C-alpha cells in the first residue's frame, strides 16, 4: 500500500499533506477566551498548525484558506459533499469510517469502499488524492511501456 505522504507529494502540492493531517475546529490555544476562536484556517505558505481568525494578522500577505473554502485551491468534483447546519457546502478532508447498512447503495468510494449516494466517486478529499495518484501512476506506466523498444 502506498502511503498518503507519497501520494500527496506526487501531486506537487506541498501544502496538501499538512492540511489533511491537521486537526480543525478546536479552540485556539492563544485565544481560547475570545469569541470565534475556533481553528478553521490554514496557511498554505507556512504549512503549520491551523489557527483562528484572531491569529490571521500573523499571516499577512500569505495564502490563507478557511477549511470550508479549500475548493478554491483544489478540485473537489467527484467527492461527496454535505450541507452543514449553516447551509454551507462541506467536504470531508480525510477518509470516513465505513458504515454498514442493509440498504444497497449504487456506488462505493473507489479507495476505501464506503457506501456513497449518487454518482460521486470518493468519500473524502484524501481518497480523491489517492485515486488521482493511482490514475496518474497508471498512465505514466502505460506510456513508459509504449516507449520501450521490443528486442
CSV table of C-alpha atoms in Angstrom, one decimal:
chain,number,residue,atom,x,y,z
A,1,UNK,CA,0.0,0.0,0.0
A,2,UNK,CA,1.3,3.4,-1.0
A,3,UNK,CA,1.4,5.9,1.9
A,4,UNK,CA,-0.7,9.1,1.9
A,5,UNK,CA,2.5,11.2,2.1
A,6,UNK,CA,3.8,9.7,-1.1
A,7,UNK,CA,0.5,10.1,-2.9
A,8,UNK,CA,0.3,13.8,-1.9
A,9,UNK,CA,3.9,14.5,-2.7
A,10,UNK,CA,3.5,13.2,-6.3
A,11,UNK,CA,0.7,15.8,-6.9
A,12,UNK,CA,3.1,18.7,-6.5
A,13,UNK,CA,1.1,20.4,-3.8
A,14,UNK,CA,3.4,20.6,-0.8
A,15,UNK,CA,0.8,22.1,1.5
A,16,UNK,CA,-1.8,19.3,0.9
A,17,UNK,CA,-0.4,16.7,3.3
A,18,UNK,CA,-0.1,19.1,6.3
A,19,UNK,CA,-3.6,20.4,5.5
A,20,UNK,CA,-5.0,16.9,5.5
A,21,UNK,CA,-3.2,15.8,8.7
A,22,UNK,CA,-4.1,18.9,10.7
A,23,UNK,CA,-6.8,18.9,13.4
A,24,UNK,CA,-9.5,21.6,12.9
A,25,UNK,CA,-12.4,23.1,14.8
A,26,UNK,CA,-10.7,23.1,18.2
A,27,UNK,CA,-10.2,26.2,20.4
A,28,UNK,CA,-7.1,28.2,19.7
A,29,UNK,CA,-4.5,27.8,22.4
A,30,UNK,CA,-3.7,31.6,22.2
A,31,UNK,CA,-7.3,32.9,22.0
A,32,UNK,CA,-9.4,30.4,23.9
A,33,UNK,CA,-11.3,33.0,25.8
A,34,UNK,CA,-12.2,35.0,22.8
A,35,UNK,CA,-15.4,34.7,20.7
A,36,UNK,CA,-14.7,32.9,17.3
A,37,UNK,CA,-11.5,31.3,18.5
A,38,UNK,CA,-12.1,28.0,16.5
A,39,UNK,CA,-9.1,26.9,14.5
A,40,UNK,CA,-10.6,26.7,11.0
A,41,UNK,CA,-7.9,28.4,8.9
A,42,UNK,CA,-4.7,27.1,7.3
A,43,UNK,CA,-1.8,28.9,5.8
A,44,UNK,CA,-0.6,27.4,2.5
A,45,UNK,CA,2.7,29.2,2.8
A,46,UNK,CA,3.6,28.3,6.4
A,47,UNK,CA,2.0,24.9,6.4
A,48,UNK,CA,1.8,24.9,10.2
A,49,UNK,CA,-1.0,24.2,12.6
A,50,UNK,CA,-4.5,25.5,11.9
A,51,UNK,CA,-5.3,28.8,13.5
A,52,UNK,CA,-8.3,31.1,14.4
A,53,UNK,CA,-9.4,34.4,12.9
A,54,UNK,CA,-7.6,36.3,15.7
A,55,UNK,CA,-4.2,34.8,14.5
A,56,UNK,CA,-4.8,35.9,11.0
A,57,UNK,CA,-2.6,39.0,11.3
A,58,UNK,CA,0.5,36.7,11.8
A,59,UNK,CA,-0.1,35.5,8.2
A,60,UNK,CA,-0.4,38.8,6.4
A,61,UNK,CA,0.4,38.5,2.7
A,62,UNK,CA,0.2,34.7,2.9
A,63,UNK,CA,-2.2,32.4,1.1
A,64,UNK,CA,-4.6,31.6,3.9
A,65,UNK,CA,-7.7,29.4,3.4
A,66,UNK,CA,-10.6,28.6,5.6
A,67,UNK,CA,-11.1,24.9,5.6
A,68,UNK,CA,-14.6,25.4,4.1
A,69,UNK,CA,-13.1,27.2,1.1
A,70,UNK,CA,-10.5,24.6,0.1
A,71,UNK,CA,-12.4,24.0,-3.2
A,72,UNK,CA,-10.9,27.3,-4.4
A,73,UNK,CA,-7.5,25.6,-4.3
A,74,UNK,CA,-8.1,22.0,-5.3
A,75,UNK,CA,-10.8,20.4,-7.5
A,76,UNK,CA,-13.4,18.6,-5.3
A,77,UNK,CA,-15.6,17.3,-8.1
A,78,UNK,CA,-16.4,13.6,-7.6
A,79,UNK,CA,-16.1,13.9,-3.8
A,80,UNK,CA,-19.3,13.5,-1.6
A,81,UNK,CA,-20.4,16.9,-0.2
A,82,UNK,CA,-22.7,17.7,2.6
A,83,UNK,CA,-24.8,20.7,3.7
A,84,UNK,CA,-23.9,22.0,7.1
A,85,UNK,CA,-26.4,23.4,9.7
A,86,UNK,CA,-25.4,26.8,8.4
A,87,UNK,CA,-26.3,25.8,4.8
A,88,UNK,CA,-22.6,25.7,3.8
A,89,UNK,CA,-21.4,23.0,1.4
A,90,UNK,CA,-18.7,20.9,3.1
A,91,UNK,CA,-16.4,18.1,2.1
A,92,UNK,CA,-14.6,15.7,4.4
A,93,UNK,CA,-10.8,16.1,4.2
A,94,UNK,CA,-10.0,12.5,5.3
A,95,UNK,CA,-11.4,9.0,4.8
A,96,UNK,CA,-14.7,8.4,6.5
A,97,UNK,CA,-15.3,5.3,8.5
A,98,UNK,CA,-17.3,2.7,6.7
A,99,UNK,CA,-20.9,2.3,7.8
A,100,UNK,CA,-22.6,-1.0,7.3
A,101,UNK,CA,-26.2,-0.9,6.2
A,102,UNK,CA,-28.7,-3.4,4.7
A,103,UNK,CA,-29.7,-0.7,2.3
A,104,UNK,CA,-27.8,-1.2,-1.0
A,105,UNK,CA,-26.1,1.9,-2.4
A,106,UNK,CA,-25.4,2.2,-6.1
A,107,UNK,CA,-21.7,3.1,-5.6
A,108,UNK,CA,-18.8,3.0,-3.2
A,109,UNK,CA,-15.7,5.1,-2.7
A,110,UNK,CA,-13.0,3.9,-5.1
A,111,UNK,CA,-10.4,3.9,-2.4
A,112,UNK,CA,-12.0,2.8,1.0
A,113,UNK,CA,-15.2,1.2,-0.3
A,114,UNK,CA,-17.5,3.4,1.9
A,115,UNK,CA,-21.1,3.4,0.5
A,116,UNK,CA,-21.9,6.6,-1.4
A,117,UNK,CA,-25.1,8.1,-2.8
A,118,UNK,CA,-25.5,9.0,-6.4
A,119,UNK,CA,-22.6,9.4,-8.9
A,120,UNK,CA,-19.8,10.6,-6.6
A,121,UNK,CA,-16.6,8.5,-6.7
A,122,UNK,CA,-14.9,9.4,-3.4
A,123,UNK,CA,-16.0,9.9,0.3
A,124,UNK,CA,-13.2,12.5,1.1
A,125,UNK,CA,-10.6,14.7,-0.4
A,126,UNK,CA,-7.8,12.4,0.8
A,127,UNK,CA,-9.4,9.4,-1.1
A,128,UNK,CA,-9.7,11.5,-4.2
A,129,UNK,CA,-6.0,12.4,-4.0
A,130,UNK,CA,-5.1,8.8,-3.6
A,131,UNK,CA,-7.4,7.9,-6.5
A,132,UNK,CA,-5.9,10.6,-8.8
A,133,UNK,CA,-2.4,9.5,-7.9
A,134,UNK,CA,-3.2,5.9,-8.9
A,135,UNK,CA,-4.6,7.1,-12.2
A,136,UNK,CA,-1.5,9.3,-12.8
A,137,UNK,CA,0.9,6.5,-12.0
A,138,UNK,CA,-1.0,4.0,-14.2
A,139,UNK,CA,-1.0,6.5,-17.1
A,140,UNK,CA,2.8,7.0,-16.7
A,141,UNK,CA,3.5,3.3,-16.6
A,142,UNK,CA,1.4,2.7,-19.7
A,143,UNK,CA,3.2,5.5,-21.5
A,144,UNK,CA,6.6,4.1,-20.4
A,145,UNK,CA,5.7,0.6,-21.6
A,146,UNK,CA,4.7,2.0,-25.0
A,147,UNK,CA,8.1,3.8,-25.3
A,148,UNK,CA,10.2,0.6,-24.6
A,149,UNK,CA,11.7,-0.8,-27.8
A,150,UNK,CA,11.0,-4.5,-28.5
A,151,UNK,CA,14.1,-6.6,-28.6
